[in-house]
Amino acid sequence: MKKGEKKSLAFPIPCTTMQCTLLALFALIVGTEALVTRQSLRMGLSVGQTFPADALKKWGCSGVPAVVYFYGADESPSCTKQASAFSESMDDFNALNVKVVGVRNQKGVKPRFAEKYGQTFVVDEGDEVRDSIGIKKDFFGALGGRETYVVDREGVVTFVFNDQFKAGDHAVKALVAAEALPPPPATAMARGVPPSLQIQAFTVLQPLVLAVLAVAVLNQAIAVNFKL
């Protein structure tokens, strides 16, 4: 560069207007996806927290283990994929006595959608429950967050999964979490009484058994005396 000439501010690698436009669009798409991904990782409730009891009762999940998944709207491609994935696993969920409930708001309801799938669908009026537990929206607020919870019989959250793009994974991961839930009391008793309970039962019954034996011996002694 000759003395007195100004340094060029051109790109290091020359590109046409079309190429520069495509590069800018690519950067925008990548940046948006990264932002949405970060937002989707911000979940509402955490493992160990209690799901709203009123909502569980209203949706028929009070006192039973359940999968509660929030989605956007009936008939949308990703939401349909999610509902189908849960329906394909309903035999497994039923075998575990785990109820599956899909939740959307009134605007997301489409006629006859719920009839196609073997699970329960409910309406979250005005996104009341969604907002109360703090499920974040995706795509700058354009879409409701796609979030799945697994709760035990006490309503305690044991698993949370949030992913707007991997709709089919919600059912797979929820089933794994459901399989890890403790068995119902009846099943636990069917497997045998724990040794600790056996010891407690023996401790309680021992005095009663001894008392019955003492009465029997006394009655026998009285009968012998009468014969003499």
PDB file of C-alpha atoms in Angstrom:
ATOM      1  CA  MET A   1       0.000   0.000   0.000  1.00  0.00           C
ATOM      2  CA  LYS A   2       1.403   3.350  -1.036  1.00  0.00           C
ATOM      3  CA  LYS A   3       1.968   6.098   1.445  1.00  0.00           C
ATOM      4  CA  GLY A   4      -1.132   8.227   1.944  1.00  0.00           C
ATOM      5  CA  GLU A   5      -3.573   5.524   0.790  1.00  0.00           C
ATOM      6  CA  LYS A   6      -6.352   4.584   3.226  1.00  0.00           C
ATOM      7  CA  LYS A   7      -6.706   0.978   4.393  1.00  0.00           C
ATOM      8  CA  SER A   8      -9.551  -0.879   2.707  1.00  0.00           C
ATOM      9  CA  LEU A   9     -12.471  -1.968   4.920  1.00  0.00           C
ATOM     10  CA  ALA A  10     -13.545  -4.772   2.560  1.00  0.00           C
ATOM     11  CA  PHE A  11     -14.185  -8.332   3.799  1.00  0.00           C
ATOM     12  CA  PRO A  12     -11.050 -10.519   4.015  1.00  0.00           C
ATOM     13  CA  ILE A  13     -12.805 -12.930   1.658  1.00  0.00           C
ATOM     14  CA  PRO A  14     -14.623 -11.145  -1.156  1.00  0.00           C
ATOM     15  CA  CYS A  15     -18.299 -12.136  -1.571  1.00  0.00           C
ATOM     16  CA  THR A  16     -21.167 -11.115  -3.751  1.00  0.00           C
ATOM     17  CA  THR A  17     -24.274  -9.411  -2.393  1.00  0.00           C
ATOM     18  CA  MET A  18     -26.174 -12.712  -2.573  1.00  0.00           C
ATOM     19  CA  GLN A  19     -23.455 -14.576  -0.694  1.00  0.00           C
ATOM     20  CA  CYS A  20     -23.309 -11.948   2.034  1.00  0.00           C
ATOM     21  CA  THR A  21     -27.101 -12.054   2.371  1.00  0.00           C
ATOM     22  CA  LEU A  22     -27.086 -15.849   2.715  1.00  0.00           C
ATOM     23  CA  LEU A  23     -24.317 -15.680   5.323  1.00  0.00           C
ATOM     24  CA  ALA A  24     -26.282 -13.114   7.302  1.00  0.00           C
ATOM     25  CA  LEU A  25     -29.431 -15.268   7.178  1.00  0.00           C
ATOM     26  CA  PHE A  26     -27.470 -18.329   8.281  1.00  0.00           C
ATOM     27  CA  ALA A  27     -26.021 -16.431  11.239  1.00  0.00           C
ATOM     28  CA  LEU A  28     -29.502 -15.213  12.180  1.00  0.00           C
ATOM     29  CA  ILE A  29     -30.959 -18.740  12.063  1.00  0.00           C
ATOM     30  CA  VAL A  30     -28.119 -20.214  14.134  1.00  0.00           C
ATOM     31  CA  GLY A  31     -28.371 -17.421  16.671  1.00  0.00           C
ATOM     32  CA  THR A  32     -32.139 -17.793  16.959  1.00  0.00           C
ATOM     33  CA  GLU A  33     -31.919 -21.554  17.413  1.00  0.00           C
ATOM     34  CA  ALA A  34     -29.305 -21.139  20.122  1.00  0.00           C
ATOM     35  CA  LEU A  35     -31.477 -18.611  21.918  1.00  0.00           C
ATOM     36  CA  VAL A  36     -34.556 -20.837  21.712  1.00  0.00           C
ATOM     37  CA  THR A  37     -32.545 -23.804  22.961  1.00  0.00           C
ATOM     38  CA  ARG A  38     -31.362 -21.823  25.970  1.00  0.00           C
ATOM     39  CA  GLN A  39     -34.915 -20.730  26.669  1.00  0.00           C
ATOM     40  CA  SER A  40     -36.264 -24.285  26.385  1.00  0.00           C
ATOM     41  CA  LEU A  41     -33.849 -25.437  29.090  1.00  0.00           C
ATOM     42  CA  ARG A  42     -35.481 -23.094  31.609  1.00  0.00           C
ATOM     43  CA  MET A  43     -38.129 -25.359  33.059  1.00  0.00           C
ATOM     44  CA  GLY A  44     -40.997 -24.587  35.427  1.00  0.00           C
ATOM     45  CA  LEU A  45     -41.030 -26.966  38.383  1.00  0.00           C
ATOM     46  CA  SER A  46     -37.937 -28.900  39.409  1.00  0.00           C
ATOM     47  CA  VAL A  47     -37.553 -32.473  40.623  1.00  0.00           C
ATOM     48  CA  GLY A  48     -38.583 -32.656  44.269  1.00  0.00           C
ATOM     49  CA  GLN A  49     -41.134 -29.855  44.052  1.00  0.00           C
ATOM     50  CA  THR A  50     -44.867 -30.473  44.379  1.00  0.00           C
ATOM     51  CA  PHE A  51     -47.191 -30.162  41.404  1.00  0.00           C
ATOM     52  CA  PRO A  52     -50.280 -27.977  42.106  1.00  0.00           C
ATOM     53  CA  ALA A  53     -52.686 -30.261  43.993  1.00  0.00           C
ATOM     54  CA  ASP A  54     -55.804 -28.546  42.662  1.00  0.00           C
ATOM     55  CA  ALA A  55     -54.740 -29.177  39.077  1.00  0.00           C
ATOM     56  CA  LEU A  56     -53.959 -32.850  39.750  1.00  0.00           C
ATOM     57  CA  LYS A  57     -57.349 -33.299  41.400  1.00  0.00           C
ATOM     58  CA  LYS A  58     -59.170 -31.530  38.578  1.00  0.00           C
ATOM     59  CA  TRP A  59     -57.397 -33.628  35.958  1.00  0.00           C
ATOM     60  CA  GLY A  60     -57.997 -36.942  37.747  1.00  0.00           C
ATOM     61  CA  CYS A  61     -54.405 -37.445  38.863  1.00  0.00           C
ATOM     62  CA  SER A  62     -54.781 -36.962  42.606  1.00  0.00           C
ATOM     63  CA  GLY A  63     -53.259 -39.831  44.582  1.00  0.00           C
ATOM     64  CA  VAL A  64     -51.993 -41.697  41.525  1.00  0.00           C
ATOM     65  CA  PRO A  65     -48.692 -41.611  39.632  1.00  0.00           C
ATOM     66  CA  ALA A  66     -49.074 -39.644  36.427  1.00  0.00           C
ATOM     67  CA  VAL A  67     -47.402 -38.122  33.402  1.00  0.00           C
ATOM     68  CA  VAL A  68     -48.589 -34.580  32.733  1.00  0.00           C
ATOM     69  CA  TYR A  69     -47.336 -33.058  29.501  1.00  0.00           C
ATOM     70  CA  PHE A  70     -47.957 -29.526  28.261  1.00  0.00           C
ATOM     71  CA  TYR A  71     -48.055 -28.858  24.517  1.00  0.00           C
ATOM     72  CA  GLY A  72     -49.160 -26.132  22.134  1.00  0.00           C
ATOM     73  CA  ALA A  73     -52.155 -27.120  20.040  1.00  0.00           C
ATOM     74  CA  ASP A  74     -54.018 -30.108  18.653  1.00  0.00           C
ATOM     75  CA  GLU A  75     -53.242 -31.151  15.087  1.00  0.00           C
ATOM     76  CA  SER A  76     -49.960 -29.239  14.805  1.00  0.00           C
ATOM     77  CA  PRO A  77     -47.268 -31.562  13.368  1.00  0.00           C
ATOM     78  CA  SER A  78     -44.996 -31.681  16.405  1.00  0.00           C
ATOM     79  CA  CYS A  79     -47.862 -31.929  18.922  1.00  0.00           C
ATOM     80  CA  THR A  80     -49.464 -34.713  16.899  1.00  0.00           C
ATOM     81  CA  LYS A  81     -46.150 -36.542  16.899  1.00  0.00           C
ATOM     82  CA  GLN A  82     -45.928 -36.170  20.664  1.00  0.00           C
ATOM     83  CA  ALA A  83     -49.480 -37.442  21.262  1.00  0.00           C
ATOM     84  CA  SER A  84     -48.854 -40.389  18.923  1.00  0.00           C
ATOM     85  CA  ALA A  85     -45.677 -41.308  20.786  1.00  0.00           C
ATOM     86  CA  PHE A  86     -47.530 -41.409  24.094  1.00  0.00           C
ATOM     87  CA  SER A  87     -50.342 -43.475  22.584  1.00  0.00           C
ATOM     88  CA  GLU A  88     -47.869 -46.017  21.269  1.00  0.00           C
ATOM     89  CA  SER A  89     -46.587 -46.492  24.825  1.00  0.00           C
ATOM     90  CA  MET A  90     -49.964 -46.532  26.590  1.00  0.00           C
ATOM     91  CA  ASP A  91     -49.860 -50.290  27.187  1.00  0.00           C
ATOM     92  CA  ASP A  92     -46.600 -49.803  29.091  1.00  0.00           C
ATOM     93  CA  PHE A  93     -47.967 -46.872  31.095  1.00  0.00           C
ATOM     94  CA  ASN A  94     -51.158 -48.802  31.909  1.00  0.00           C
ATOM     95  CA  ALA A  95     -49.118 -51.774  33.087  1.00  0.00           C
ATOM     96  CA  LEU A  96     -47.390 -49.421  35.524  1.00  0.00           C
ATOM     97  CA  ASN A  97     -50.745 -47.905  36.596  1.00  0.00           C
ATOM     98  CA  VAL A  98     -49.483 -44.506  35.470  1.00  0.00           C
ATOM     99  CA  LYS A  99     -52.012 -42.068  34.059  1.00  0.00           C
ATOM    100  CA  VAL A 100     -51.053 -39.930  31.039  1.00  0.00           C
ATOM    101  CA  VAL A 101     -52.595 -36.481  30.618  1.00  0.00           C
ATOM    102  CA  GLY A 102     -52.013 -34.022  27.774  1.00  0.00           C
ATOM    103  CA  VAL A 103     -52.605 -30.344  28.559  1.00  0.00           C
ATOM    104  CA  ARG A 104     -53.272 -27.438  26.216  1.00  0.00           C
ATOM    105  CA  ASN A 105     -55.297 -24.217  26.446  1.00  0.00           C
ATOM    106  CA  GLN A 106     -58.728 -23.614  24.946  1.00  0.00           C
ATOM    107  CA  LYS A 107     -57.302 -22.040  21.790  1.00  0.00           C
ATOM    108  CA  GLY A 108     -55.298 -25.198  21.124  1.00  0.00           C
ATOM    109  CA  VAL A 109     -58.317 -27.531  21.126  1.00  0.00           C
ATOM    110  CA  LYS A 110     -59.335 -29.049  17.772  1.00  0.00           C
ATOM    111  CA  PRO A 111     -62.472 -31.169  17.195  1.00  0.00           C
ATOM    112  CA  ARG A 112     -62.066 -34.953  17.559  1.00  0.00           C
ATOM    113  CA  PHE A 113     -58.312 -34.761  18.182  1.00  0.00           C
ATOM    114  CA  ALA A 114     -58.596 -36.319  21.648  1.00  0.00           C
ATOM    115  CA  GLU A 115     -60.644 -39.225  20.285  1.00  0.00           C
ATOM    116  CA  LYS A 116     -57.713 -40.466  18.208  1.00  0.00           C
ATOM    117  CA  TYR A 117     -55.364 -41.207  21.084  1.00  0.00           C
ATOM    118  CA  GLY A 118     -55.556 -43.479  24.116  1.00  0.00           C
ATOM    119  CA  GLN A 119     -54.840 -40.894  26.768  1.00  0.00           C
ATOM    120  CA  THR A 120     -56.604 -38.150  28.686  1.00  0.00           C
ATOM    121  CA  PHE A 121     -56.658 -34.596  27.323  1.00  0.00           C
ATOM    122  CA  VAL A 122     -57.584 -31.588  29.432  1.00  0.00           C
ATOM    123  CA  VAL A 123     -57.868 -27.830  28.963  1.00  0.00           C
ATOM    124  CA  ASP A 124     -55.784 -25.395  30.972  1.00  0.00           C
ATOM    125  CA  GLU A 125     -58.114 -22.401  30.953  1.00  0.00           C
ATOM    126  CA  GLY A 126     -56.178 -19.223  30.252  1.00  0.00           C
ATOM    127  CA  ASP A 127     -52.899 -21.102  30.783  1.00  0.00           C
ATOM    128  CA  GLU A 128     -53.551 -20.776  34.520  1.00  0.00           C
ATOM    129  CA  VAL A 129     -51.572 -23.857  35.568  1.00  0.00           C
ATOM    130  CA  ARG A 130     -48.873 -23.333  32.954  1.00  0.00           C
ATOM    131  CA  ASP A 131     -48.268 -19.800  34.199  1.00  0.00           C
ATOM    132  CA  SER A 132     -48.488 -20.732  37.878  1.00  0.00           C
ATOM    133  CA  ILE A 133     -45.677 -23.261  37.610  1.00  0.00           C
ATOM    134  CA  GLY A 134     -43.629 -21.003  35.347  1.00  0.00           C
ATOM    135  CA  ILE A 135     -43.320 -22.845  32.045  1.00  0.00           C
ATOM    136  CA  LYS A 136     -41.462 -20.496  29.714  1.00  0.00           C
ATOM    137  CA  LYS A 137     -42.672 -19.782  26.195  1.00  0.00           C
ATOM    138  CA  ASP A 138     -40.537 -20.489  23.130  1.00  0.00           C
ATOM    139  CA  PHE A 139     -39.822 -18.533  19.946  1.00  0.00           C
ATOM    140  CA  PHE A 140     -39.967 -15.180  21.696  1.00  0.00           C
ATOM    141  CA  GLY A 141     -43.334 -15.964  23.264  1.00  0.00           C
ATOM    142  CA  ALA A 142     -44.994 -17.241  20.090  1.00  0.00           C
ATOM    143  CA  LEU A 143     -45.278 -20.855  21.285  1.00  0.00           C
ATOM    144  CA  GLY A 144     -46.061 -22.347  24.679  1.00  0.00           C
ATOM    145  CA  GLY A 145     -43.225 -24.405  26.144  1.00  0.00           C
ATOM    146  CA  ARG A 146     -43.349 -28.159  25.501  1.00  0.00           C
ATOM    147  CA  GLU A 147     -42.793 -29.586  28.979  1.00  0.00           C
ATOM    148  CA  THR A 148     -43.416 -33.013  30.512  1.00  0.00           C
ATOM    149  CA  TYR A 149     -43.670 -33.938  34.194  1.00  0.00           C
ATOM    150  CA  VAL A 150     -43.766 -37.281  35.960  1.00  0.00           C
ATOM    151  CA  VAL A 151     -45.314 -37.109  39.442  1.00  0.00           C
ATOM    152  CA  ASP A 152     -45.666 -39.770  42.123  1.00  0.00           C
ATOM    153  CA  ARG A 153     -48.747 -40.563  44.251  1.00  0.00           C
ATOM    154  CA  GLU A 154     -47.982 -37.651  46.551  1.00  0.00           C
ATOM    155  CA  GLY A 155     -47.834 -35.203  43.654  1.00  0.00           C
ATOM    156  CA  VAL A 156     -44.073 -34.772  43.929  1.00  0.00           C
ATOM    157  CA  VAL A 157     -42.243 -34.198  40.656  1.00  0.00           C
ATOM    158  CA  THR A 158     -39.759 -36.996  39.935  1.00  0.00           C
ATOM    159  CA  PHE A 159     -38.865 -36.063  36.353  1.00  0.00           C
ATOM    160  CA  VAL A 160     -38.983 -32.988  34.090  1.00  0.00           C
ATOM    161  CA  PHE A 161     -38.244 -32.733  30.381  1.00  0.00           C
ATOM    162  CA  ASN A 162     -38.479 -29.645  28.168  1.00  0.00           C
ATOM    163  CA  ASP A 163     -37.747 -29.708  24.444  1.00  0.00           C
ATOM    164  CA  GLN A 164     -39.755 -27.968  21.735  1.00  0.00           C
ATOM    165  CA  PHE A 165     -38.053 -29.786  18.867  1.00  0.00           C
ATOM    166  CA  LYS A 166     -37.817 -33.403  20.086  1.00  0.00           C
ATOM    167  CA  ALA A 167     -41.530 -34.015  20.540  1.00  0.00           C
ATOM    168  CA  GLY A 168     -41.260 -37.795  20.283  1.00  0.00           C
ATOM    169  CA  ASP A 169     -38.634 -38.004  23.018  1.00  0.00           C
ATOM    170  CA  HIS A 170     -41.073 -36.846  25.681  1.00  0.00           C
ATOM    171  CA  ALA A 171     -42.900 -40.189  25.769  1.00  0.00           C
ATOM    172  CA  VAL A 172     -39.706 -42.225  25.707  1.00  0.00           C
ATOM    173  CA  LYS A 173     -38.088 -40.359  28.577  1.00  0.00           C
ATOM    174  CA  ALA A 174     -41.322 -40.198  30.591  1.00  0.00           C
ATOM    175  CA  LEU A 175     -41.730 -43.976  30.363  1.00  0.00           C
ATOM    176  CA  VAL A 176     -38.221 -44.526  31.690  1.00  0.00           C
ATOM    177  CA  ALA A 177     -38.977 -42.185  34.587  1.00  0.00           C
ATOM    178  CA  ALA A 178     -42.328 -43.895  35.231  1.00  0.00           C
ATOM    179  CA  GLU A 179     -40.616 -47.283  35.431  1.00  0.00           C
ATOM    180  CA  ALA A 180     -38.402 -45.887  38.194  1.00  0.00           C
ATOM    181  CA  LEU A 181     -41.374 -44.920  40.381  1.00  0.00           C
ATOM    182  CA  PRO A 182     -41.879 -47.025  43.548  1.00  0.00           C
ATOM    183  CA  PRO A 183     -44.526 -49.778  43.236  1.00  0.00           C
ATOM    184  CA  PRO A 184     -47.985 -49.320  44.768  1.00  0.00           C
ATOM    185  CA  PRO A 185     -48.484 -50.570  48.347  1.00  0.00           C
ATOM    186  CA  ALA A 186     -50.439 -53.642  47.239  1.00  0.00           C
ATOM    187  CA  THR A 187     -47.604 -54.700  44.956  1.00  0.00           C
ATOM    188  CA  ALA A 188     -45.057 -54.124  47.692  1.00  0.00           C
ATOM    189  CA  MET A 189     -47.023 -56.366  50.109  1.00  0.00           C
ATOM    190  CA  ALA A 190     -47.377 -59.054  47.453  1.00  0.00           C
ATOM    191  CA  ARG A 191     -43.612 -59.301  47.308  1.00  0.00           C
ATOM    192  CA  GLY A 192     -43.506 -60.324  50.979  1.00  0.00           C
ATOM    193  CA  VAL A 193     -43.587 -58.651  54.370  1.00  0.00           C
ATOM    194  CA  PRO A 194     -40.278 -56.911  55.152  1.00  0.00           C
ATOM    195  CA  PRO A 195     -38.283 -58.447  58.034  1.00  0.00           C
ATOM    196  CA  SER A 196     -38.665 -55.286  60.117  1.00  0.00           C
ATOM    197  CA  LEU A 197     -42.470 -55.614  59.983  1.00  0.00           C
ATOM    198  CA  GLN A 198     -42.227 -59.300  60.853  1.00  0.00           C
ATOM    199  CA  ILE A 199     -40.307 -58.439  64.025  1.00  0.00           C
ATOM    200  CA  GLN A 200     -42.842 -55.761  64.956  1.00  0.00           C
ATOM    201  CA  ALA A 201     -45.734 -58.168  64.430  1.00  0.00           C
ATOM    202  CA  PHE A 202     -44.064 -60.839  66.593  1.00  0.00           C
ATOM    203  CA  THR A 203     -43.420 -58.300  69.352  1.00  0.00           C
ATOM    204  CA  VAL A 204     -47.080 -57.268  69.379  1.00  0.00           C
ATOM    205  CA  LEU A 205     -48.527 -60.781  69.165  1.00  0.00           C
ATOM    206  CA  GLN A 206     -46.174 -62.520  71.607  1.00  0.00           C
ATOM    207  CA  PRO A 207     -47.972 -61.363  74.821  1.00  0.00           C
ATOM    208  CA  LEU A 208     -51.336 -62.337  73.325  1.00  0.00           C
ATOM    209  CA  VAL A 209     -50.102 -65.801  72.460  1.00  0.00           C
ATOM    210  CA  LEU A 210     -48.660 -66.290  75.935  1.00  0.00           C
ATOM    211  CA  ALA A 211     -51.931 -65.136  77.515  1.00  0.00           C
ATOM    212  CA  VAL A 212     -53.946 -67.616  75.449  1.00  0.00           C
ATOM    213  CA  LEU A 213     -51.568 -70.438  76.423  1.00  0.00           C
ATOM    214  CA  ALA A 214     -51.817 -69.475  80.094  1.00  0.00           C
ATOM    215  CA  VAL A 215     -55.615 -69.597  79.995  1.00  0.00           C
ATOM    216  CA  ALA A 216     -55.527 -72.971  78.279  1.00  0.00           C
ATOM    217  CA  VAL A 217     -53.170 -74.396  80.914  1.00  0.00           C
ATOM    218  CA  LEU A 218     -55.335 -72.992  83.711  1.00  0.00           C
ATOM    219  CA  ASN A 219     -58.469 -74.505  82.247  1.00  0.00           C
ATOM    220  CA  GLN A 220     -56.736 -77.858  81.937  1.00  0.00           C
ATOM    221  CA  ALA A 221     -55.608 -77.711  85.571  1.00  0.00           C
ATOM    222  CA  ILE A 222     -59.144 -76.883  86.754  1.00  0.00           C
ATOM    223  CA  ALA A 223     -60.569 -79.766  84.764  1.00  0.00           C
ATOM    224  CA  VAL A 224     -58.058 -82.209  86.277  1.00  0.00           C
ATOM    225  CA  ASN A 225     -58.875 -81.029  89.842  1.00  0.00           C
ATOM    226  CA  PHE A 226     -62.590 -81.556  89.300  1.00  0.00           C
ATOM    227  CA  LYS A 227     -61.949 -85.134  88.142  1.00  0.00           C
ATOM    228  CA  LEU A 228     -59.907 -85.829  91.266  1.00  0.00           C
TER     229      LEU A 228
END
